[in-house]
Amino acid sequence: MARSTVTEHSEATTPFARGRLLVVALLGWNDAGDAASSAVRALQEAIGADRLIEDIDDESFFDYSIHRPVMRAGTEGVRKIQWPSVSFSGTPLPEDDKADPAVESTELAADAGLSVSSDNGENVFVLIGPEPTLRWRSFTKHVVDLCEREGITRVVLVGALLADVPHTRPITIFMSSDDAVVREELDIDRSEYEGPTGVLSAIGEEARSRGMLVLSLWASVPHYAHHSPSPKATLALVDRLTEIVDVSIPHGDLVTESAEWESEVTEATAQDDEIAQYVGYLERTRDMVEAPEASGEAIAQEFERFLEQAADKKPQPGPAAFPTDLSGTPQRPMGVERRTTAGDDGAESDTESRPDEDPERGDGGADDQDADGGQQGPA
């Protein structure tokens, strides 16, 4: 298939949105609360990106004992196996004689102060599916080959991580880039994370090596409420994608679902004194950090006060003793990595580290012959 002509979207609200963009979300431990995948699917539906460019289902990329194939009912009652795959999609190709629509500015999400145009969907492509478990280098090269074939010049990596944040406050979206031009354009910083990583980072590195601009968006999902989907985090990512990609993404039921989710989590946490106390600490810390008069000393004092209160009752929160989440599973604060002899990567270690940002531990993946099994940080 011949590559279609690249459209320079000169009316975009941000320079980053000019040219063609690939928006990526991979299910798994890059996708806490299903927030990233849900947000990118909302984008895909909004722009009608249902033209399948390639279904990447090469068996060399997947361990079927982890990503199980699914039996589906086919036509005329004949069942068929649906194999794990990552789809690379775009909007339908425009007709040659079809006039370009007029650019119209649309105010969206007034509380977020967003303003977007309505005609950039044809420049947006979507990559979504389960994170591959094998041969990451080959996979990322294949993805970026497709980007070059389609004339894509910008890549947006979307993820969600578990973090020690309160569910009652706005979801934080961390934006970062290793490209100086993107950082200056969007007034963002470079990520300082060092440690185990995943396929999103590999795609970003390969894309940058070929001259593409790369931006990372990560939503923080409360770790004590991560078992159910997090519509509040999805909504936050949708608003940010709306601004970055410059397309209108309808909220649908997300606003109502977010309010219901927050109410349900509040009710559940109130039934456990330890979790309620911890949520209160997170709220005070968040408010203090965002206050104009915030200082490192004040935040440290608040943390010490919380630990003293917790010590009067039970072992204080930490990697070894932490309040259970809503399912009763012992949890630890996000950002504290504890490696033990039962670690995902099989390596014996009893050390602890505290990276700046660190998403949910998961099954991990392997790059060709190397397994990555650890925790991934935002790209």
mmCIF file of C-alpha atoms in Angstrom:
data_model
loop_
_atom_site.group_PDB
_atom_site.id
_atom_site.type_symbol
_atom_site.label_atom_id
_atom_site.label_comp_id
_atom_site.label_asym_id
_atom_site.label_seq_id
_atom_site.Cartn_x
_atom_site.Cartn_y
_atom_site.Cartn_z
ATOM 1 C CA MET A 1 0.000 0.000 0.000
ATOM 2 C CA ALA A 2 1.412 3.372 -1.013
ATOM 3 C CA ARG A 3 1.853 5.855 1.790
ATOM 4 C CA SER A 4 -0.576 8.735 1.646
ATOM 5 C CA THR A 5 0.602 12.331 1.590
ATOM 6 C CA VAL A 6 1.553 13.822 4.950
ATOM 7 C CA THR A 7 -0.759 16.639 6.028
ATOM 8 C CA GLU A 8 0.817 19.547 7.897
ATOM 9 C CA HIS A 9 -1.833 20.715 10.347
ATOM 10 C CA SER A 10 -0.813 24.367 10.562
ATOM 11 C CA GLU A 11 -3.880 25.375 12.587
ATOM 12 C CA ALA A 12 -3.085 22.973 15.445
ATOM 13 C CA THR A 13 -3.304 24.459 18.922
ATOM 14 C CA THR A 14 0.216 23.198 19.711
ATOM 15 C CA PRO A 15 3.157 22.798 17.300
ATOM 16 C CA PHE A 16 3.537 19.201 18.486
ATOM 17 C CA ALA A 17 0.176 18.326 16.901
ATOM 18 C CA ARG A 18 1.371 19.408 13.449
ATOM 19 C CA GLY A 19 2.311 16.526 11.198
ATOM 20 C CA ARG A 20 1.309 12.911 11.792
ATOM 21 C CA LEU A 21 1.108 11.336 15.231
ATOM 22 C CA LEU A 22 1.045 7.788 16.571
ATOM 23 C CA VAL A 23 -0.658 7.378 19.957
ATOM 24 C CA VAL A 24 0.375 4.194 21.788
ATOM 25 C CA ALA A 25 -1.174 2.302 24.726
ATOM 26 C CA LEU A 26 -0.214 -1.246 25.660
ATOM 27 C CA LEU A 27 -2.309 -3.293 28.069
ATOM 28 C CA GLY A 28 -0.690 -4.831 31.120
ATOM 29 C CA TRP A 29 1.483 -3.231 33.737
ATOM 30 C CA ASN A 30 1.770 -0.049 31.634
ATOM 31 C CA ASP A 31 -1.988 0.312 32.102
ATOM 32 C CA ALA A 32 -2.976 0.636 35.767
ATOM 33 C CA GLY A 33 -6.744 0.812 36.197
ATOM 34 C CA ASP A 34 -7.148 0.265 32.418
ATOM 35 C CA ALA A 35 -6.763 4.040 32.209
ATOM 36 C CA ALA A 36 -4.311 4.318 29.320
ATOM 37 C CA SER A 37 -5.975 1.761 27.053
ATOM 38 C CA SER A 38 -9.437 3.176 27.769
ATOM 39 C CA ALA A 39 -8.304 6.718 26.950
ATOM 40 C CA VAL A 40 -6.670 5.685 23.672
ATOM 41 C CA ARG A 41 -9.713 3.635 22.697
ATOM 42 C CA ALA A 42 -11.851 6.725 23.324
ATOM 43 C CA LEU A 43 -9.539 8.656 21.001
ATOM 44 C CA GLN A 44 -9.704 5.885 18.404
ATOM 45 C CA GLU A 45 -13.501 5.913 18.471
ATOM 46 C CA ALA A 46 -13.690 9.715 18.362
ATOM 47 C CA ILE A 47 -11.614 10.001 15.176
ATOM 48 C CA GLY A 48 -12.943 6.807 13.588
ATOM 49 C CA ALA A 49 -9.507 5.196 13.342
ATOM 50 C CA ASP A 50 -10.917 1.840 12.246
ATOM 51 C CA ARG A 51 -8.775 1.382 9.136
ATOM 52 C CA LEU A 52 -6.551 -1.521 10.132
ATOM 53 C CA ILE A 53 -3.095 -0.928 8.716
ATOM 54 C CA GLU A 54 -1.587 -4.015 10.301
ATOM 55 C CA ASP A 55 -2.521 -6.525 12.979
ATOM 56 C CA ILE A 56 0.804 -7.444 14.594
ATOM 57 C CA ASP A 57 0.161 -11.024 15.707
ATOM 58 C CA ASP A 58 3.521 -12.671 14.971
ATOM 59 C CA GLU A 59 3.814 -15.587 17.395
ATOM 60 C CA SER A 60 7.463 -14.706 17.985
ATOM 61 C CA PHE A 61 6.296 -11.672 20.008
ATOM 62 C CA PHE A 62 3.923 -13.430 22.421
ATOM 63 C CA ASP A 63 4.194 -16.087 25.108
ATOM 64 C CA TYR A 64 0.814 -17.777 24.797
ATOM 65 C CA SER A 65 1.026 -19.140 28.340
ATOM 66 C CA ILE A 66 0.803 -15.493 29.476
ATOM 67 C CA HIS A 67 -1.362 -13.993 26.723
ATOM 68 C CA ARG A 68 -3.826 -16.815 26.157
ATOM 69 C CA PRO A 69 -5.577 -17.080 22.776
ATOM 70 C CA VAL A 70 -9.367 -16.806 23.061
ATOM 71 C CA MET A 71 -11.989 -19.000 21.391
ATOM 72 C CA ARG A 72 -14.695 -16.907 19.712
ATOM 73 C CA ALA A 73 -17.932 -17.840 17.992
ATOM 74 C CA GLY A 74 -17.623 -17.159 14.281
ATOM 75 C CA THR A 75 -20.060 -17.062 11.392
ATOM 76 C CA GLU A 76 -22.570 -19.864 11.040
ATOM 77 C CA GLY A 77 -21.671 -21.143 14.499
ATOM 78 C CA VAL A 78 -18.090 -22.030 13.552
ATOM 79 C CA ARG A 79 -15.721 -21.154 16.369
ATOM 80 C CA LYS A 80 -12.393 -19.505 15.680
ATOM 81 C CA ILE A 81 -9.314 -18.784 17.789
ATOM 82 C CA GLN A 82 -8.510 -15.124 18.316
ATOM 83 C CA TRP A 83 -4.761 -14.761 18.751
ATOM 84 C CA PRO A 84 -3.140 -11.982 20.822
ATOM 85 C CA SER A 85 -2.247 -9.042 18.610
ATOM 86 C CA VAL A 86 -1.383 -5.355 18.616
ATOM 87 C CA SER A 87 -3.326 -3.298 16.079
ATOM 88 C CA PHE A 88 -1.892 -0.374 14.118
ATOM 89 C CA SER A 89 -4.832 1.685 12.837
ATOM 90 C CA GLY A 90 -5.625 4.969 11.150
ATOM 91 C CA THR A 91 -8.590 6.876 9.822
ATOM 92 C CA PRO A 92 -10.058 5.997 6.410
ATOM 93 C CA LEU A 93 -8.133 7.439 3.483
ATOM 94 C CA PRO A 94 -9.811 10.606 2.155
ATOM 95 C CA GLU A 95 -11.133 10.701 -1.382
ATOM 96 C CA ASP A 96 -8.875 12.554 -3.794
ATOM 97 C CA ASP A 97 -11.607 14.979 -4.831
ATOM 98 C CA LYS A 98 -12.888 15.623 -1.338
ATOM 99 C CA ALA A 99 -12.375 19.187 -0.154
ATOM 100 C CA ASP A 100 -10.646 19.765 3.142
ATOM 101 C CA PRO A 101 -13.116 20.742 5.882
ATOM 102 C CA ALA A 102 -12.862 24.168 7.417
ATOM 103 C CA VAL A 103 -10.933 24.387 10.627
ATOM 104 C CA GLU A 104 -13.138 25.170 13.595
ATOM 105 C CA SER A 105 -12.030 25.733 17.149
ATOM 106 C CA THR A 106 -13.935 23.811 19.800
ATOM 107 C CA GLU A 107 -13.975 24.584 23.505
ATOM 108 C CA LEU A 108 -13.841 21.338 25.429
ATOM 109 C CA ALA A 109 -13.547 20.426 29.088
ATOM 110 C CA ALA A 110 -13.962 23.971 30.347
ATOM 111 C CA ASP A 111 -12.574 23.042 33.755
ATOM 112 C CA ALA A 112 -9.316 22.036 32.077
ATOM 113 C CA GLY A 113 -9.148 25.169 29.922
ATOM 114 C CA LEU A 114 -8.737 23.240 26.671
ATOM 115 C CA SER A 115 -9.270 24.583 23.159
ATOM 116 C CA VAL A 116 -8.879 22.305 20.158
ATOM 117 C CA SER A 117 -9.593 22.332 16.451
ATOM 118 C CA SER A 118 -11.813 19.697 14.905
ATOM 119 C CA ASP A 119 -9.943 18.472 11.836
ATOM 120 C CA ASN A 120 -6.760 16.731 12.970
ATOM 121 C CA GLY A 121 -8.145 13.194 13.150
ATOM 122 C CA GLU A 122 -6.781 12.223 9.733
ATOM 123 C CA ASN A 123 -3.252 12.846 11.050
ATOM 124 C CA VAL A 124 -3.622 10.527 14.057
ATOM 125 C CA PHE A 125 -2.804 6.807 14.169
ATOM 126 C CA VAL A 126 -3.346 4.414 17.064
ATOM 127 C CA LEU A 127 -1.313 1.439 18.294
ATOM 128 C CA ILE A 128 -3.081 -0.607 20.961
ATOM 129 C CA GLY A 129 -2.959 -4.166 22.276
ATOM 130 C CA PRO A 130 -1.267 -6.320 24.924
ATOM 131 C CA GLU A 131 2.367 -5.602 25.703
ATOM 132 C CA PRO A 132 4.425 -8.250 23.864
ATOM 133 C CA THR A 133 6.340 -10.679 26.029
ATOM 134 C CA LEU A 134 9.099 -11.617 23.602
ATOM 135 C CA ARG A 135 11.578 -10.031 21.154
ATOM 136 C CA TRP A 136 10.963 -6.449 22.081
ATOM 137 C CA ARG A 137 13.696 -5.085 19.795
ATOM 138 C CA SER A 138 12.231 -6.746 16.735
ATOM 139 C CA PHE A 139 8.747 -5.599 17.729
ATOM 140 C CA THR A 140 9.738 -1.960 18.228
ATOM 141 C CA LYS A 141 11.667 -1.856 14.953
ATOM 142 C CA HIS A 142 8.622 -3.237 13.157
ATOM 143 C CA VAL A 143 6.369 -0.609 14.740
ATOM 144 C CA VAL A 144 8.684 2.256 13.810
ATOM 145 C CA ASP A 145 9.057 0.843 10.276
ATOM 146 C CA LEU A 146 5.276 1.200 9.989
ATOM 147 C CA CYS A 147 5.546 4.754 11.315
ATOM 148 C CA GLU A 148 8.034 5.654 8.598
ATOM 149 C CA ARG A 149 5.865 4.042 5.944
ATOM 150 C CA GLU A 150 2.871 6.118 7.053
ATOM 151 C CA GLY A 151 4.821 9.361 7.329
ATOM 152 C CA ILE A 152 4.472 9.600 11.124
ATOM 153 C CA THR A 153 6.785 12.178 12.713
ATOM 154 C CA ARG A 154 5.538 12.261 16.332
ATOM 155 C CA VAL A 155 4.830 9.535 18.870
ATOM 156 C CA VAL A 156 2.741 9.874 22.046
ATOM 157 C CA LEU A 157 3.283 7.120 24.633
ATOM 158 C CA VAL A 158 0.337 6.783 27.034
ATOM 159 C CA GLY A 159 0.589 4.872 30.310
ATOM 160 C CA ALA A 160 -0.869 4.668 33.810
ATOM 161 C CA LEU A 161 1.015 3.792 36.977
ATOM 162 C CA LEU A 162 0.076 2.954 40.545
ATOM 163 C CA ALA A 163 1.097 5.728 42.904
ATOM 164 C CA ASP A 164 0.618 6.912 46.462
ATOM 165 C CA VAL A 165 -1.945 9.568 45.516
ATOM 166 C CA PRO A 166 -5.415 10.262 46.989
ATOM 167 C CA HIS A 167 -8.491 9.334 44.976
ATOM 168 C CA THR A 168 -10.273 12.485 46.156
ATOM 169 C CA ARG A 169 -7.968 14.892 44.318
ATOM 170 C CA PRO A 170 -7.533 15.539 40.576
ATOM 171 C CA ILE A 171 -5.544 12.800 38.834
ATOM 172 C CA THR A 172 -2.014 13.944 38.064
ATOM 173 C CA ILE A 173 -0.775 13.526 34.490
ATOM 174 C CA PHE A 174 3.017 13.494 34.167
ATOM 175 C CA MET A 175 4.299 14.668 30.786
ATOM 176 C CA SER A 176 7.941 14.240 29.850
ATOM 177 C CA SER A 177 10.184 14.023 26.815
ATOM 178 C CA ASP A 178 13.819 13.339 26.020
ATOM 179 C CA ASP A 179 13.549 15.742 23.082
ATOM 180 C CA ALA A 180 14.603 19.287 23.943
ATOM 181 C CA VAL A 181 12.341 20.794 21.284
ATOM 182 C CA VAL A 182 9.292 19.059 22.780
ATOM 183 C CA ARG A 183 10.204 20.103 26.316
ATOM 184 C CA GLU A 184 10.547 23.726 25.278
ATOM 185 C CA GLU A 185 7.390 23.623 23.176
ATOM 186 C CA LEU A 186 5.180 22.170 25.927
ATOM 187 C CA ASP A 187 7.080 23.546 28.936
ATOM 188 C CA ILE A 188 7.713 20.105 30.428
ATOM 189 C CA ASP A 189 10.714 18.290 31.906
ATOM 190 C CA ARG A 190 12.785 15.271 31.076
ATOM 191 C CA SER A 191 12.004 12.139 33.100
ATOM 192 C CA GLU A 192 14.695 11.339 35.675
ATOM 193 C CA TYR A 193 13.577 7.720 36.118
ATOM 194 C CA GLU A 194 16.242 5.007 35.951
ATOM 195 C CA GLY A 195 15.459 1.318 36.304
ATOM 196 C CA PRO A 196 13.607 -1.568 34.645
ATOM 197 C CA THR A 197 11.437 -0.454 31.763
ATOM 198 C CA GLY A 198 9.016 -1.794 29.173
ATOM 199 C CA VAL A 199 8.041 -1.749 25.523
ATOM 200 C CA LEU A 200 6.726 1.817 25.605
ATOM 201 C CA SER A 201 10.215 3.064 26.382
ATOM 202 C CA ALA A 202 11.697 0.819 23.686
ATOM 203 C CA ILE A 203 9.291 2.233 21.078
ATOM 204 C CA GLY A 204 10.183 5.760 22.166
ATOM 205 C CA GLU A 205 13.917 5.145 21.919
ATOM 206 C CA GLU A 206 13.652 3.556 18.464
ATOM 207 C CA ALA A 207 11.413 6.389 17.225
ATOM 208 C CA ARG A 208 13.834 9.043 18.496
ATOM 209 C CA SER A 209 16.744 7.270 16.809
ATOM 210 C CA ARG A 210 14.944 7.822 13.499
ATOM 211 C CA GLY A 211 14.259 11.498 14.035
ATOM 212 C CA MET A 212 10.713 11.342 15.423
ATOM 213 C CA LEU A 213 9.582 13.518 18.335
ATOM 214 C CA VAL A 214 8.380 11.527 21.359
ATOM 215 C CA LEU A 215 6.155 12.577 24.258
ATOM 216 C CA SER A 216 5.141 10.487 27.279
ATOM 217 C CA LEU A 217 1.890 10.876 29.241
ATOM 218 C CA TRP A 218 1.434 8.949 32.500
ATOM 219 C CA ALA A 219 -1.573 9.023 34.811
ATOM 220 C CA SER A 220 -1.202 8.320 38.542
ATOM 221 C CA VAL A 221 -3.777 5.813 39.823
ATOM 222 C CA PRO A 222 -4.314 5.366 43.604
ATOM 223 C CA HIS A 223 -2.631 2.067 44.413
ATOM 224 C CA TYR A 224 -5.182 1.173 47.110
ATOM 225 C CA ALA A 225 -8.012 1.254 44.551
ATOM 226 C CA HIS A 226 -6.444 -0.308 41.493
ATOM 227 C CA HIS A 227 -8.466 -3.503 41.026
ATOM 228 C CA SER A 228 -11.433 -1.882 39.310
ATOM 229 C CA PRO A 229 -11.146 0.308 36.182
ATOM 230 C CA SER A 230 -10.335 3.906 37.016
ATOM 231 C CA PRO A 231 -12.603 6.188 34.968
ATOM 232 C CA LYS A 232 -11.241 9.235 36.780
ATOM 233 C CA ALA A 233 -7.719 8.520 35.483
ATOM 234 C CA THR A 234 -9.135 7.759 32.030
ATOM 235 C CA LEU A 235 -10.918 11.112 32.000
ATOM 236 C CA ALA A 236 -7.727 12.941 32.961
ATOM 237 C CA LEU A 237 -5.817 11.247 30.129
ATOM 238 C CA VAL A 238 -8.622 11.965 27.652
ATOM 239 C CA ASP A 239 -8.470 15.683 28.481
ATOM 240 C CA ARG A 240 -4.697 15.745 28.091
ATOM 241 C CA LEU A 241 -4.808 13.794 24.812
ATOM 242 C CA THR A 242 -7.465 16.185 23.538
ATOM 243 C CA GLU A 243 -5.046 19.059 23.982
ATOM 244 C CA ILE A 244 -1.888 17.300 22.768
ATOM 245 C CA VAL A 245 -3.327 15.509 19.730
ATOM 246 C CA ASP A 246 -5.712 18.368 18.883
ATOM 247 C CA VAL A 247 -8.932 16.431 18.341
ATOM 248 C CA SER A 248 -12.242 16.537 20.176
ATOM 249 C CA ILE A 249 -12.727 13.427 22.318
ATOM 250 C CA PRO A 250 -16.245 13.238 23.792
ATOM 251 C CA HIS A 251 -16.390 12.465 27.500
ATOM 252 C CA GLY A 252 -19.441 10.238 27.134
ATOM 253 C CA ASP A 253 -20.262 8.762 30.529
ATOM 254 C CA LEU A 254 -16.778 9.328 31.948
ATOM 255 C CA VAL A 255 -17.759 12.325 34.090
ATOM 256 C CA THR A 256 -20.617 10.428 35.752
ATOM 257 C CA GLU A 257 -18.570 7.238 36.082
ATOM 258 C CA SER A 258 -15.684 9.186 37.651
ATOM 259 C CA ALA A 259 -17.963 10.686 40.299
ATOM 260 C CA GLU A 260 -19.480 7.278 41.057
ATOM 261 C CA TRP A 261 -16.026 5.669 41.261
ATOM 262 C CA GLU A 262 -14.771 8.309 43.682
ATOM 263 C CA SER A 263 -17.890 7.920 45.837
ATOM 264 C CA GLU A 264 -17.542 4.133 45.930
ATOM 265 C CA VAL A 265 -13.853 4.276 46.853
ATOM 266 C CA THR A 266 -14.557 6.860 49.557
ATOM 267 C CA GLU A 267 -17.237 4.617 51.049
ATOM 268 C CA ALA A 268 -14.958 1.574 50.948
ATOM 269 C CA THR A 269 -11.935 3.318 52.483
ATOM 270 C CA ALA A 270 -14.080 4.696 55.305
ATOM 271 C CA GLN A 271 -14.675 1.116 56.478
ATOM 272 C CA ASP A 272 -10.977 0.577 57.235
ATOM 273 C CA ASP A 273 -9.410 2.923 59.785
ATOM 274 C CA GLU A 274 -5.861 2.301 58.536
ATOM 275 C CA ILE A 275 -6.667 3.048 54.918
ATOM 276 C CA ALA A 276 -8.819 6.045 55.886
ATOM 277 C CA GLN A 277 -5.943 7.426 57.938
ATOM 278 C CA TYR A 278 -3.538 6.867 55.063
ATOM 279 C CA VAL A 279 -5.862 8.546 52.539
ATOM 280 C CA GLY A 280 -6.118 11.526 54.887
ATOM 281 C CA TYR A 281 -2.327 11.747 54.969
ATOM 282 C CA LEU A 282 -2.170 11.645 51.162
ATOM 283 C CA GLU A 283 -4.783 14.407 50.937
ATOM 284 C CA ARG A 284 -2.931 16.665 53.344
ATOM 285 C CA THR A 285 0.370 16.050 51.594
ATOM 286 C CA ARG A 286 -1.121 16.733 48.156
ATOM 287 C CA ASP A 287 -2.733 19.958 49.350
ATOM 288 C CA MET A 288 0.486 21.015 51.037
ATOM 289 C CA VAL A 289 2.589 20.348 47.942
ATOM 290 C CA GLU A 290 0.254 22.428 45.795
ATOM 291 C CA ALA A 291 -0.033 25.273 48.301
ATOM 292 C CA PRO A 292 1.960 28.425 47.441
ATOM 293 C CA GLU A 293 3.707 28.303 50.813
ATOM 294 C CA ALA A 294 4.687 24.614 50.430
ATOM 295 C CA SER A 295 8.187 23.702 51.602
ATOM 296 C CA GLY A 296 10.160 20.499 51.825
ATOM 297 C CA GLU A 297 10.448 20.892 55.579
ATOM 298 C CA ALA A 298 6.685 21.193 56.030
ATOM 299 C CA ILE A 299 6.044 18.096 53.938
ATOM 300 C CA ALA A 300 8.669 16.136 55.875
ATOM 301 C CA GLN A 301 7.079 17.168 59.172
ATOM 302 C CA GLU A 302 3.657 16.017 57.975
ATOM 303 C CA PHE A 303 5.109 12.642 56.962
ATOM 304 C CA GLU A 304 6.817 12.219 60.349
ATOM 305 C CA ARG A 305 3.551 13.064 62.117
ATOM 306 C CA PHE A 306 1.726 10.436 60.091
ATOM 307 C CA LEU A 307 4.329 7.784 60.917
ATOM 308 C CA GLU A 308 4.142 8.617 64.615
ATOM 309 C CA GLN A 309 0.353 8.244 64.569
ATOM 310 C CA ALA A 310 0.585 4.932 62.738
ATOM 311 C CA ALA A 311 3.273 3.637 65.118
ATOM 312 C CA ASP A 312 0.918 4.102 68.087
ATOM 313 C CA LYS A 313 -1.430 1.506 66.609
ATOM 314 C CA LYS A 314 0.304 -0.911 64.237
ATOM 315 C CA PRO A 315 3.605 -1.216 62.376
ATOM 316 C CA GLN A 316 4.108 1.960 60.401
ATOM 317 C CA PRO A 317 3.523 1.971 56.648
ATOM 318 C CA GLY A 318 6.441 0.825 54.573
ATOM 319 C CA PRO A 319 7.470 -1.850 52.088
ATOM 320 C CA ALA A 320 7.126 -4.603 54.682
ATOM 321 C CA ALA A 321 3.986 -3.456 56.508
ATOM 322 C CA PHE A 322 1.405 -1.466 54.630
ATOM 323 C CA PRO A 323 -2.386 -1.136 54.706
ATOM 324 C CA THR A 324 -4.247 -3.580 52.528
ATOM 325 C CA ASP A 325 -6.043 -2.371 49.432
ATOM 326 C CA LEU A 326 -9.790 -2.684 48.983
ATOM 327 C CA SER A 327 -9.465 -6.347 47.994
ATOM 328 C CA GLY A 328 -7.545 -7.255 51.145
ATOM 329 C CA THR A 329 -4.238 -7.685 49.292
ATOM 330 C CA PRO A 330 -1.223 -6.249 51.168
ATOM 331 C CA GLN A 331 0.139 -3.241 49.336
ATOM 332 C CA ARG A 332 3.113 -0.914 49.638
ATOM 333 C CA PRO A 333 3.579 2.711 48.649
ATOM 334 C CA MET A 334 4.256 3.223 44.980
ATOM 335 C CA GLY A 335 7.790 4.336 44.293
ATOM 336 C CA VAL A 336 9.303 1.839 46.760
ATOM 337 C CA GLU A 337 10.681 -1.154 44.941
ATOM 338 C CA ARG A 338 11.393 -4.188 47.102
ATOM 339 C CA ARG A 339 13.191 -7.065 45.453
ATOM 340 C CA THR A 340 13.163 -10.393 47.192
ATOM 341 C CA THR A 341 14.123 -13.958 46.319
ATOM 342 C CA ALA A 342 10.638 -14.299 44.839
ATOM 343 C CA GLY A 343 11.103 -11.378 42.438
ATOM 344 C CA ASP A 344 9.724 -11.461 38.921
ATOM 345 C CA ASP A 345 13.169 -11.506 37.393
ATOM 346 C CA GLY A 346 14.309 -14.471 39.469
ATOM 347 C CA ALA A 347 17.262 -12.554 40.902
ATOM 348 C CA GLU A 348 17.858 -12.728 44.643
ATOM 349 C CA SER A 349 18.013 -9.361 46.302
ATOM 350 C CA ASP A 350 16.827 -7.779 49.511
ATOM 351 C CA THR A 351 17.576 -4.208 48.526
ATOM 352 C CA GLU A 352 15.105 -1.388 48.306
ATOM 353 C CA SER A 353 15.100 1.561 45.958
ATOM 354 C CA ARG A 354 12.865 4.569 45.555
ATOM 355 C CA PRO A 355 12.697 5.725 41.940
ATOM 356 C CA ASP A 356 11.016 9.018 41.193
ATOM 357 C CA GLU A 357 8.276 7.300 39.240
ATOM 358 C CA ASP A 358 7.455 3.619 39.086
ATOM 359 C CA PRO A 359 4.335 1.929 37.692
ATOM 360 C CA GLU A 360 2.636 -1.312 38.569
ATOM 361 C CA ARG A 361 4.622 -4.515 38.813
ATOM 362 C CA GLY A 362 3.430 -7.008 36.246
ATOM 363 C CA ASP A 363 4.415 -10.008 34.225
ATOM 364 C CA GLY A 364 7.152 -8.086 32.476
ATOM 365 C CA GLY A 365 8.471 -9.070 29.112
ATOM 366 C CA ALA A 366 11.514 -10.282 27.281
ATOM 367 C CA ASP A 367 13.642 -8.522 24.713
ATOM 368 C CA ASP A 368 14.799 -11.222 22.304
ATOM 369 C CA GLN A 369 16.592 -13.536 24.736
ATOM 370 C CA ASP A 370 16.597 -11.168 27.724
ATOM 371 C CA ALA A 371 13.726 -11.114 30.232
ATOM 372 C CA ASP A 372 12.953 -7.722 31.737
ATOM 373 C CA GLY A 373 10.807 -8.885 34.680
ATOM 374 C CA GLY A 374 10.841 -5.944 37.016
ATOM 375 C CA GLN A 375 9.059 -2.652 37.405
ATOM 376 C CA GLN A 376 8.810 -0.133 34.631
ATOM 377 C CA GLY A 377 9.151 3.584 34.985
ATOM 378 C CA PRO A 378 7.531 6.197 32.796
ATOM 379 C CA ALA A 379 9.395 6.717 29.551
#
